[in-house]
Each structure stands twice: as structure tokens, then as C-alpha cells.
Short mmCIF file of C-alpha atoms in Angstrom, two decimals:
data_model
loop_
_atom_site.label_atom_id
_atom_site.label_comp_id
_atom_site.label_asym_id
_atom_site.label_seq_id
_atom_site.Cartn_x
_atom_site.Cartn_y
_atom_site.Cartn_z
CA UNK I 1 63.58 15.08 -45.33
CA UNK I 2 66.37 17.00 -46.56
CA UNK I 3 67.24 20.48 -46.86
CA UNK I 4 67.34 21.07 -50.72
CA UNK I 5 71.33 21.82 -50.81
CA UNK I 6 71.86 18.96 -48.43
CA UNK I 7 70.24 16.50 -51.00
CA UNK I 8 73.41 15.72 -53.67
CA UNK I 9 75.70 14.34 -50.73
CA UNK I 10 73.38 13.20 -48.29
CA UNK I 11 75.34 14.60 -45.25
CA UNK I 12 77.25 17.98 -44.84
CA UNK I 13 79.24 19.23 -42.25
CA UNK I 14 78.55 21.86 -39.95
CA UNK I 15 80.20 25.16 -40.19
CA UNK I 16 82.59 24.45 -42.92
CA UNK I 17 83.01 22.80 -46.73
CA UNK I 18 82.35 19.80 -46.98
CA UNK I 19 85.56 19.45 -48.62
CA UNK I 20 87.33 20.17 -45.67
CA UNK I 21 85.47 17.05 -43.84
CA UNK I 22 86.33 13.76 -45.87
CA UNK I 23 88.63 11.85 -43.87
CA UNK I 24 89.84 8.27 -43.26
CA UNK I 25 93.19 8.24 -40.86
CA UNK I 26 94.47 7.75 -37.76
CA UNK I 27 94.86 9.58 -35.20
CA UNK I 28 98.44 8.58 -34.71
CA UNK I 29 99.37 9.74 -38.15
CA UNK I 30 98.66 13.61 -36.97
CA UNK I 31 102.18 14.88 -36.87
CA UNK I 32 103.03 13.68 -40.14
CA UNK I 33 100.16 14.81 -42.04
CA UNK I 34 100.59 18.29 -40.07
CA UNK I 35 104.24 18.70 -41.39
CA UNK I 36 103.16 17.90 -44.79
CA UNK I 37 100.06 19.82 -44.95
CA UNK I 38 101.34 23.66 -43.60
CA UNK I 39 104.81 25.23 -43.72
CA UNK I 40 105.78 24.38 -40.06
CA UNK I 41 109.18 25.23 -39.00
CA UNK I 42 110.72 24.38 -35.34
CA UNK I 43 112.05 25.97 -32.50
CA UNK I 44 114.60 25.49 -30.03
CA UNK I 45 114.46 22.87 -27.41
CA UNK I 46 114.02 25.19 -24.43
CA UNK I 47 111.19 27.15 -25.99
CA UNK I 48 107.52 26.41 -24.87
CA UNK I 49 107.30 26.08 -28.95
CA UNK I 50 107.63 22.58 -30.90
CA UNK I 51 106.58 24.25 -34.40
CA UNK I 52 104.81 27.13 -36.17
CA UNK I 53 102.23 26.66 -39.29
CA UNK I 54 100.22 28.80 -41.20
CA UNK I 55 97.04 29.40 -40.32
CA UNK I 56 94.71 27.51 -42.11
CA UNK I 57 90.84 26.93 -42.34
CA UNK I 58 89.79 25.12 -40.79
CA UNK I 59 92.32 24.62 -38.08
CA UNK I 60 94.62 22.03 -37.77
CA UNK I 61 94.08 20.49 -34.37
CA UNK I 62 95.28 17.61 -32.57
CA UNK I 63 94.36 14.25 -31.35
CA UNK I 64 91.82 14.71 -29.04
CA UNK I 65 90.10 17.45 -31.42
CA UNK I 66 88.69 16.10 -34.56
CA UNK I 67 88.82 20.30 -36.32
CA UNK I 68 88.21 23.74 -35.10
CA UNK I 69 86.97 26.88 -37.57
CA UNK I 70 86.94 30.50 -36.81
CA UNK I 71 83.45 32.23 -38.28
CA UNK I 72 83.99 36.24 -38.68
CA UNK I 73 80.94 37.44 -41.16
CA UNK I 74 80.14 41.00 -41.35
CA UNK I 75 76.72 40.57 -42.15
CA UNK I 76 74.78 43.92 -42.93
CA UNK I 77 71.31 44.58 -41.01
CA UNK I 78 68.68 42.28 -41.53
CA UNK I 79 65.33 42.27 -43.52
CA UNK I 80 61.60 42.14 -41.64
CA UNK I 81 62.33 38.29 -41.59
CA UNK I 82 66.06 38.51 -40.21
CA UNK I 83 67.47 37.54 -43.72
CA UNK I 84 70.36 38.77 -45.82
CA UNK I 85 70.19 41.28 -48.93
CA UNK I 86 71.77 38.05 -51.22
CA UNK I 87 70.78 35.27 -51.82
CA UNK I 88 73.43 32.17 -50.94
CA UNK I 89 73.58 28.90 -53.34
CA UNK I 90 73.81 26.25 -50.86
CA UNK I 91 77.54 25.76 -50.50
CA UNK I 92 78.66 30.05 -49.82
CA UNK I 93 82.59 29.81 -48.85
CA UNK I 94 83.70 32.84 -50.52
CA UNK I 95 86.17 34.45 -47.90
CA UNK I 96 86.90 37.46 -50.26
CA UNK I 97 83.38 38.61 -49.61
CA UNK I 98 82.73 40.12 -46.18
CA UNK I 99 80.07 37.56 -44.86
CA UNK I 100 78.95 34.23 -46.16
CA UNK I 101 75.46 32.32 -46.46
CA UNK I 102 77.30 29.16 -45.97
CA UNK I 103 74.60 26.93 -46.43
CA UNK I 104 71.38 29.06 -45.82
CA UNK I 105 69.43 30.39 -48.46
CA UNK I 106 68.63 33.90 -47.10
CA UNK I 107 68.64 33.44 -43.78
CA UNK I 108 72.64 32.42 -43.48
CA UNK I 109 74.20 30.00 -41.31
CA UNK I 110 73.49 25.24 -41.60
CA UNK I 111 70.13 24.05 -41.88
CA UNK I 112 69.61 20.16 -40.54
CA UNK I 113 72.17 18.08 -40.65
CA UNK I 114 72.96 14.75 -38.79
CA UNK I 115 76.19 14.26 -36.71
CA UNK I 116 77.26 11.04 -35.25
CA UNK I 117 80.41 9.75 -33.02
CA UNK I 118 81.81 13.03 -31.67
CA UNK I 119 81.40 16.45 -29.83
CA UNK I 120 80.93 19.81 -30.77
CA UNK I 121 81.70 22.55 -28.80
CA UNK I 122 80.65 26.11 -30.19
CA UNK I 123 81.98 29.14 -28.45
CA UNK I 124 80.68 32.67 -29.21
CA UNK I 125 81.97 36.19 -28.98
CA UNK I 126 79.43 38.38 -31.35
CA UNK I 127 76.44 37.89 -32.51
CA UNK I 128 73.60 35.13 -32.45
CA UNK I 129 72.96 31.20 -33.38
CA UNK I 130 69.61 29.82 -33.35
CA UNK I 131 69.89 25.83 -32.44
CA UNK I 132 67.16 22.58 -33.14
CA UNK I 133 67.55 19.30 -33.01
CA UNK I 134 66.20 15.66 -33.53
CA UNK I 135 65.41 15.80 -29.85
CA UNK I 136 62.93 18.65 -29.91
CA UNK I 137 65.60 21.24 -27.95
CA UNK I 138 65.90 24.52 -29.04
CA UNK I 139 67.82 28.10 -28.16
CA UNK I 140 69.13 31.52 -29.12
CA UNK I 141 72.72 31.59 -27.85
CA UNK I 142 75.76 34.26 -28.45
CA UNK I 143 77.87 37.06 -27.11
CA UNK I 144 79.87 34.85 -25.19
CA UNK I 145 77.52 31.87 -24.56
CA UNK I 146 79.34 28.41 -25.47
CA UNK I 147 77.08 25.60 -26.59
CA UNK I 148 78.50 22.34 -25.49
CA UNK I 149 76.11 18.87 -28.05
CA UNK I 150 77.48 15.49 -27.93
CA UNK I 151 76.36 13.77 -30.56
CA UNK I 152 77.13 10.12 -29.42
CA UNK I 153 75.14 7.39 -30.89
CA UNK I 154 73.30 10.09 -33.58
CA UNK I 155 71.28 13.77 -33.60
CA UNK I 156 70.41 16.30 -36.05
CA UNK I 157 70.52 19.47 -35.48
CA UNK I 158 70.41 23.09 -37.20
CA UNK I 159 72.56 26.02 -36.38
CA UNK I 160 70.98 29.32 -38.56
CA UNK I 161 72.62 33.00 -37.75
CA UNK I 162 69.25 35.29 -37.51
CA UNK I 163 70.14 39.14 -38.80
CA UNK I 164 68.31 40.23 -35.47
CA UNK I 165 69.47 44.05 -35.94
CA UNK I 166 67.27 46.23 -38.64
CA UNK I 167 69.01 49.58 -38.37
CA UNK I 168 72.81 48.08 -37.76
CA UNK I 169 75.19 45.35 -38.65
CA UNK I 170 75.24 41.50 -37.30
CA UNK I 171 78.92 41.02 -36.92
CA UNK I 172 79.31 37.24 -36.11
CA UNK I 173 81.97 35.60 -34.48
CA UNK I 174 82.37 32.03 -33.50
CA UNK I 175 84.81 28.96 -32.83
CA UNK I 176 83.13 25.80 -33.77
CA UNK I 177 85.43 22.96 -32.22
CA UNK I 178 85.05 19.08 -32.90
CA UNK I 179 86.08 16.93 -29.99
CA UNK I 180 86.28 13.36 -30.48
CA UNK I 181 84.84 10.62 -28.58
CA UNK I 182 86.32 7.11 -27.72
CA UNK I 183 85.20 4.55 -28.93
CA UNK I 184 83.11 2.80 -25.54
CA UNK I 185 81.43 6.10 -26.23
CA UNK I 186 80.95 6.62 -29.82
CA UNK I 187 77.26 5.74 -29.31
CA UNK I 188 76.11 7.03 -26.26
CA UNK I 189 72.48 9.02 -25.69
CA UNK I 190 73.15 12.43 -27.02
CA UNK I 191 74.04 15.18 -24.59
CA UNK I 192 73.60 18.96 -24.63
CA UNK I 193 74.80 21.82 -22.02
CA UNK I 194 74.59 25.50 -22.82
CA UNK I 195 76.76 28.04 -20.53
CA UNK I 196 75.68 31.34 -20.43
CA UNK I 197 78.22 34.30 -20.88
CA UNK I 198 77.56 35.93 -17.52
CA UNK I 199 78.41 32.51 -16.03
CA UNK I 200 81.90 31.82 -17.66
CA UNK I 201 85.07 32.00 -15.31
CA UNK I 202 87.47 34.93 -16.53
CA UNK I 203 90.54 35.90 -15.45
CA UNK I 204 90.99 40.12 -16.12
CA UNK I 205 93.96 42.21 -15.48
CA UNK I 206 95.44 45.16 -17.06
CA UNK I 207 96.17 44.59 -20.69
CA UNK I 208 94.85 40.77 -20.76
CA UNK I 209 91.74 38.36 -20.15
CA UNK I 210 91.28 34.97 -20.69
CA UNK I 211 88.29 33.31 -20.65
CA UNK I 212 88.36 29.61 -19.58
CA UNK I 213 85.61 27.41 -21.45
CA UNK I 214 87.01 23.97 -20.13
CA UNK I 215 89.05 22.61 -17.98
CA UNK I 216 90.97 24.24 -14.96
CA UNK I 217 93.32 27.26 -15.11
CA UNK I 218 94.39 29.28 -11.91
CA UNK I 219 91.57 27.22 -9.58
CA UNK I 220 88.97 28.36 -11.59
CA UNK I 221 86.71 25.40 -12.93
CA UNK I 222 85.13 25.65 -16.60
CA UNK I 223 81.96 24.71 -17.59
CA UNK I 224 80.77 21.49 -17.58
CA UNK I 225 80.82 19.68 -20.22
CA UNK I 226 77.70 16.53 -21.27
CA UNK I 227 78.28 13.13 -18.98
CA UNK I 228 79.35 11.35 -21.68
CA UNK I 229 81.85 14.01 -23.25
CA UNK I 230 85.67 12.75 -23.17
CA UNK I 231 86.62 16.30 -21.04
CA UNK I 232 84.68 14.67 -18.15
CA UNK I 233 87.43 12.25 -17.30
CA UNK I 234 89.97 14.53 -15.19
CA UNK I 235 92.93 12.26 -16.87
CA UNK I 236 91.43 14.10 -20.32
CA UNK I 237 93.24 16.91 -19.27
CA UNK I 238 90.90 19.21 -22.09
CA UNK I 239 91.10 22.74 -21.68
CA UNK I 240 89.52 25.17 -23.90
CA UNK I 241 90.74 29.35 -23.36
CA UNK I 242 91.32 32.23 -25.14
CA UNK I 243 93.74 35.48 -24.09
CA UNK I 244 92.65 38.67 -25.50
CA UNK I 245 95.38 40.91 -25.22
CA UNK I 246 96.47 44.88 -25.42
CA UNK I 247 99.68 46.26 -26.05
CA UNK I 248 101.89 45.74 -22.98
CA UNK I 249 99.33 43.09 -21.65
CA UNK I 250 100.93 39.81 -20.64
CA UNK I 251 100.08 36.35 -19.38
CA UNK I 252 101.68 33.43 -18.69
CA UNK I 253 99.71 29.89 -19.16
CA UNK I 254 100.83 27.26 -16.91
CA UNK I 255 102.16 23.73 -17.79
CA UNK I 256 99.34 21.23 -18.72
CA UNK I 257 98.46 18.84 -15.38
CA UNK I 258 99.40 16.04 -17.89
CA UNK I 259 102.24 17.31 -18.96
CA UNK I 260 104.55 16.63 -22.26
CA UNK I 261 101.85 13.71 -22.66
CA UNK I 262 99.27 16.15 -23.35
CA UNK I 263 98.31 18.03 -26.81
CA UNK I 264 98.65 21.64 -26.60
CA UNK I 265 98.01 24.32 -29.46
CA UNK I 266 97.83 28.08 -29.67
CA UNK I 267 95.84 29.61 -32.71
CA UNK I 268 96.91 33.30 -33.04
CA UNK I 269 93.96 34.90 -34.34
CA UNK I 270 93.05 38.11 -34.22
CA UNK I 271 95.65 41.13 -34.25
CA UNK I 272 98.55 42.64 -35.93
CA UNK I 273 101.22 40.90 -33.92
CA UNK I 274 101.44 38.77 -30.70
CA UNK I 275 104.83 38.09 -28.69
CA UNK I 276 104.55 34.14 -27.85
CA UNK I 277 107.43 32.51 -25.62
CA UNK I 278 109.47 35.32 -26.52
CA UNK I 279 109.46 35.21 -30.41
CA UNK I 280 106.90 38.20 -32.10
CA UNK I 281 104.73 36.73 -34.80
CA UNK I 282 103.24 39.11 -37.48
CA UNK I 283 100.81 36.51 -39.23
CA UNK I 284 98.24 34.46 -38.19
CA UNK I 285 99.37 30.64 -37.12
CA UNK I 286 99.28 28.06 -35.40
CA UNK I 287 101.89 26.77 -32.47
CA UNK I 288 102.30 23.11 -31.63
CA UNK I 289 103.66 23.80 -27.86
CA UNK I 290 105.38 21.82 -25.47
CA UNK I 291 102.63 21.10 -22.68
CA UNK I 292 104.90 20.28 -19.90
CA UNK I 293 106.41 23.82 -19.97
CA UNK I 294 104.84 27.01 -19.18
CA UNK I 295 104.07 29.60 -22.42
CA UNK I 296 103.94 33.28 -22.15
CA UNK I 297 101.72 35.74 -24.42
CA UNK I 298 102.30 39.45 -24.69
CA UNK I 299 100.81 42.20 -26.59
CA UNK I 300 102.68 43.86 -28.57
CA UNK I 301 100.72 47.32 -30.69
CA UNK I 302 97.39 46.40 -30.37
CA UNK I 303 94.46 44.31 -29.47
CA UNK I 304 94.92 40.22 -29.98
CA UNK I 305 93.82 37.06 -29.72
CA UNK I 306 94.86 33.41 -28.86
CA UNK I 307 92.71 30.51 -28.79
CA UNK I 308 94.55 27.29 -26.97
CA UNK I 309 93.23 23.55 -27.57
CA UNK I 310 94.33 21.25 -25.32
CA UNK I 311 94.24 17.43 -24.40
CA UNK I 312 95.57 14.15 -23.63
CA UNK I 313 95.04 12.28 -27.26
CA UNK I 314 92.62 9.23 -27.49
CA UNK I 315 94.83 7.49 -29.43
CA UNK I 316 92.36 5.47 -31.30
CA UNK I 317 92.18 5.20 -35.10
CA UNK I 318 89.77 8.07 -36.66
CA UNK I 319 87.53 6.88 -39.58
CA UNK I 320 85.62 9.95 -40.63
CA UNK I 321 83.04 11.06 -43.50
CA UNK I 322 81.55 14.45 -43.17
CA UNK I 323 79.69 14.42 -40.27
CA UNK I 324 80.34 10.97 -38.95
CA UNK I 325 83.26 9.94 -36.87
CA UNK I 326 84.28 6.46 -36.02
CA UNK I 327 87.14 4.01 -35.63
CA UNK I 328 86.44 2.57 -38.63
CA UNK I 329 85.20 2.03 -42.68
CA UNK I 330 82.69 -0.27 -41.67
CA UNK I 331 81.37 1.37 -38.53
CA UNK I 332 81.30 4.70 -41.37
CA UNK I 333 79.48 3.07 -43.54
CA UNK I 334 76.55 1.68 -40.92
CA UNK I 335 76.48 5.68 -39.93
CA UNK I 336 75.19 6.25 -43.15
CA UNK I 337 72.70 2.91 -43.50
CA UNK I 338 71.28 3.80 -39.72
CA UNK I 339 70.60 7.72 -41.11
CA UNK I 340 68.71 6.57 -44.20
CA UNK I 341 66.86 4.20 -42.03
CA UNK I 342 66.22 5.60 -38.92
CA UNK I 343 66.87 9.86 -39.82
CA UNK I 344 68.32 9.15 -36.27
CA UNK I 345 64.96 10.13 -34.86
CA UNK I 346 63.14 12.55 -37.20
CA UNK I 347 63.25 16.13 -37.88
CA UNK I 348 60.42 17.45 -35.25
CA UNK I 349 60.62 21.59 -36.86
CA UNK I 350 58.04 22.65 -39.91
CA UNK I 351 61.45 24.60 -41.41
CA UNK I 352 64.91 22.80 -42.01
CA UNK I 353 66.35 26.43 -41.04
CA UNK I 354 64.75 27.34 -37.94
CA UNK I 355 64.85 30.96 -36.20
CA UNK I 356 62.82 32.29 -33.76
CA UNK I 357 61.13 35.39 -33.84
CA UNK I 358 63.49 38.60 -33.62
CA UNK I 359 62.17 39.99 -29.96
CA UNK I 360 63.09 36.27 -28.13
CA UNK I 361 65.94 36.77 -26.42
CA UNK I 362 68.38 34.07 -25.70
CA UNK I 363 67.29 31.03 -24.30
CA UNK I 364 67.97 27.52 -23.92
CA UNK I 365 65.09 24.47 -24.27
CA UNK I 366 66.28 20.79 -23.40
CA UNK I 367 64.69 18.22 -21.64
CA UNK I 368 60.94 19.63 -21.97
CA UNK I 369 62.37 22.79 -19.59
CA UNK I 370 63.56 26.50 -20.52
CA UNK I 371 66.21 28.30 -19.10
CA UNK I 372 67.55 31.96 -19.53
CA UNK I 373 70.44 33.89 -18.62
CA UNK I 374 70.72 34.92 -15.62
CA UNK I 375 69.19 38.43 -14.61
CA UNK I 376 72.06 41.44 -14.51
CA UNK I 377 71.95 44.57 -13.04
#
């Protein structure tokens, strides 16, 4: 069973167009396609900075991450059943309006949809997701939580934004990052970790704090990520942080443990300008860095943000069709004869767009147990 705007392609991505999605490349071919694709223009050889693009969405993102989008909906108080005033169409991308339905009906956010091959990683600064799968788990995550599904050998799962407030807005704000998997791994059990907010390592001083989601920055340890996920291998060298920053706030991120060998990026994100490795930026982009060196951020008139993606590439090929990953056509096209067959396990929810009643708070059901946040004073 299919949710109705689901039905004319089969599949859909998660938490963008599916447009954006079809893909058959390698991974090696990155830089190229990069160059070609956004107005990148290089640096110096002693800057931190190989090149600077355009911000796109989604986000351009190296070899070990598959894509990464930015969600920022201002969506207006919600109805007695936690729905929108409009009504979406089934494929709402419209980012002149000031929220969209994406692929919800009233109730906006991605009903069911199967994933296969890969990671995702969803990390959350405002507002609330409500999250099912194939395997019967379940939560309400947000403001600050970080989701952490591996996908592996198949799952489907549904990821709906509940308007929880009736007398104020429901500001959303999300990453939702794609990690790849090799290929020993492409079809391991399914995974799933969620990381509360009151949990997640930070790093605060005047002006500036970065929250680290993976990896290691300063001795601090992120979360952990699924046993099968590519970031548990230390050689991975996958960090995930952002740097929020206020004018005359600075920090300085280290060189990557892996050094030049390792993929690093900087998404500038949120602001009016950002000083990075010296040079002030005044529109949103993107910054290919040099891993082995260490990069500097300053604020420069007001509040900002920087998201950084790093890791040591796979270096596999990357055959990919909406929601599927592999290495290759063939492996691509048994993604899609195993989902017709198998519906990789069933869709266990009465309602292809789950949400849970507006007074349960967040939560997170896996393995037949439920789990809270923890308790704060």
C-alpha cells in the first residue's frame, strides 16, 4: 500500500523533490560534477579554503555523504487535528511561500516511503517530527534531538511534522543528511538510534557554540551512531557540527584526524555574513576546505550559522534512484523488484502519515521498549 501521491513513481525521496534524487555516478566523479554544477571559484593555497559555491538545495556534499537539505517552514498554528490551513498536492516545493506541505496532504511533512542501501541522519533545531517504520518503531523527536536510521538491506518509514501549537506558530527547522554505506554493508539489518537534545556534547563560549552530532572535536565524543553505520569505523573519520555564532564570536575547528585524505565542507547557513579563514562571505555557500589544516569562523554583525560535513570518502561507485543507493544498475534495479515483492516487510500503521496525539511528548519506541528524555530541572 501506497500513499496516494507516492503511487505515479513508486518510490519518493525523503525530505526533498524527487527531482533532486535520480542519480547514476560515481563517487569519484564528485569534483567534476561539483565544478560544473555551482559557480565555485578557488582560493589560495595557504587558505583552509579549496573553493566556494553557491548554496544550493539540496546541498552538495561529498563522498562519504550521499545529500544534505536544510528544512526552514514557518508553519502557522495548527488545527484540532495538528494540520495546516492549506491543503498541499502531493509534491509542495514552493520556496517562495513561507512553509511547505511537501508531501503531506494537511498534515505536512513524507508519508511512507521505502529507503534502501544508505543512512540518514536527521538533526533538529525547532520544532517536531513524528517517525514509523516497517519495523513497528515509533517517536516524537525535535528541538535539538538528532535521529540517527540505517536503512541497510531495506525499511520504510514516515517522517510527518505535527502543528502541535494551537495559539502560536510551528517554526521547523531541520538538516536531513544522507550518509552512504559500503558496499559489505549495503544490506545489513536496519539500525535506529535517537539522541536526545539534553544529551548532545556542546562546546559554549562567549559569542559561539558548536554542537557536535558525530565524531570527536575537543575530547568530546558524539553520539553514537547504528553498528552497522560507516561513522562507526574510527578510520571513517565522520564528523557532523554546527557553530552558531554572534558578532565578535570566534572559533577555530581543528584539522581532520585523517587529514588532507579526508572530505571536509562548511555550509554557511543562516546569517547576514560570516568571516571564514579570514575572507567575509555575504551569501549563503558552500566551502570545499582543506581537512589537513585548521579553519577559523567569526561573527561578524549578527547571529550565524555553519554546518560542517566531514569524512574519509568510500570510494566506491554510487548507483542511485530515489531512495535506493547501490554500487550498481543491476543491484538498483533488484531494489525495486525486492520492494514490489516483499514491501520490505509491510507497513504495520492504519495511516501512511502517522502523528501521535498533540499532548505526547517526545519519545522514542524501538525494539518493543520506550524511552524519553531525560528528566531536567
Amino acid at each position: 500500500r501506497l500513499y496516494p501521491s507516492l503511487r505515479v513513481t513508486l518510490v519518493l525521496s525523503a525530505f526533498a523533490p524527487s527531482a533532486a534524487f535520480t542519480r547514476a555516478s560515481t563517487s569519484l566523479a564528485f569534483s567534476k560534477n561539483l565544478r560544473q554544477s555551482a559557480a565555485f571559484h578557488t582560493t589560495t593555497k595557504m587558505s583552509a579554503i579549496k573553493s566556494i559555491g553557491k548554496l544550493g538545495f539540496p546541498f552538495k556534499t561529498p563522498d562519504p555523504f550521499l545529500f544534505c537539505v536544510y528544512h526552514r517552514d514557518d508553519y502557522p498554528a495548527g488545527d484540532d487535528k495538528m494540520q495546516a490551513p492549506r491543503r498541499g498536492d502531493g509534491m509542495d516545493f514552493d520556496w517562495n511561500l513561507p512553509y511547505r506541505m511537501y508531501h503531506g496532504e494537511r498534515v505536512p511533512g513524507f508519508p511512507q516511503h521505502p529507503h534502501r542501501g544508505f543512512e540518514t541522519i536527521t538533526v533538529t533545531t525547532e520544532g517536531l517530527v513524528d517517525h514509523t517504520d516497517s519495523l513497528g518503531n515509533s517517536g516524537r523527536y525535535g528541538h535539538g534531538d538528532l535521529q540517527w536510521m540505517t536503512a541497510g538491506g531495506g525499511i520504510v518509514h514516515g517522517e510527518m511534522f505535527p502543528l502541535v501549537n494551537k495559539d502560536k506558530p510551528n517554526p521547523l527547522k531541520l538538516f536531513q543528511i544522507w550518509i552512504n554505506l559500503p558496499a559489505k554493508n549495503k544490506m545489513v539489518t536496519p539500525g535506529f538510534k535517537m539522541h536526545w537534545a539534553e544529551n548532545m556534547p556542546k562546546i559554549s563560549r562567549p559569542g559561539v557554540e558548536v554542537v557536535l552530532y558525530a565524531g570527536k572535536l575537543e575530547g568530546l565524543q558524539g553520539q553514537e551512531p547504528p553498528e552497522a553505520s560507516y561513522a562507526c569505523d574510527p578510520a571513517s573519520d565522520v564528523s557532523i557540527i554546527t557553530v552558531d555564532l554572534q558578532a565578535g564570536g570566534s572559533y577555530v575547528i581543528p584539522p581532520a584526524a585523517g587529514g588532507a585524505s579526508t572530505n571536509r565542507t562548511l555550509y554557511f547557513i543562516e546569517g547576514d555574513r560570516v568571516k571564514i579563514a579570514g575572507q567575509e562571505l555575504k551569501e549563503k555557500c558552500m566551502l570545499i576546505c582543506d581537512a589537513s589544516k585548521e579553519v577559523s569562523l567569526e561573527g561578524v554583525s549578527g547571529p550565524a550559522q555553519v554546518l560542517m560535513l566531514q569524512g574519509k570518502p568510500i570510494g566506491e561507485p554510487v548507483a542511485q534512484h530515489g531512495p535506493f543507493v547501490m554500487n550498481t544498475q543491476a543491484e538498483i534495479q533488484q531494489c525495486f523488484a525486492d520492494y514490489r515483492r516483499t514491501q520490505f516487510g509491510g507497513w504495520p500503521w492504519p495511516e501512511d502519515a502517522m502523528v501521535f496525539p498533540r499532548e505526547k511528548g517526545r519519545f522514542a519506541h524501538f525494539n518493543g521498549k520506550e524511552e524519553t528524555p531525560p528528566a531536567t530541572n
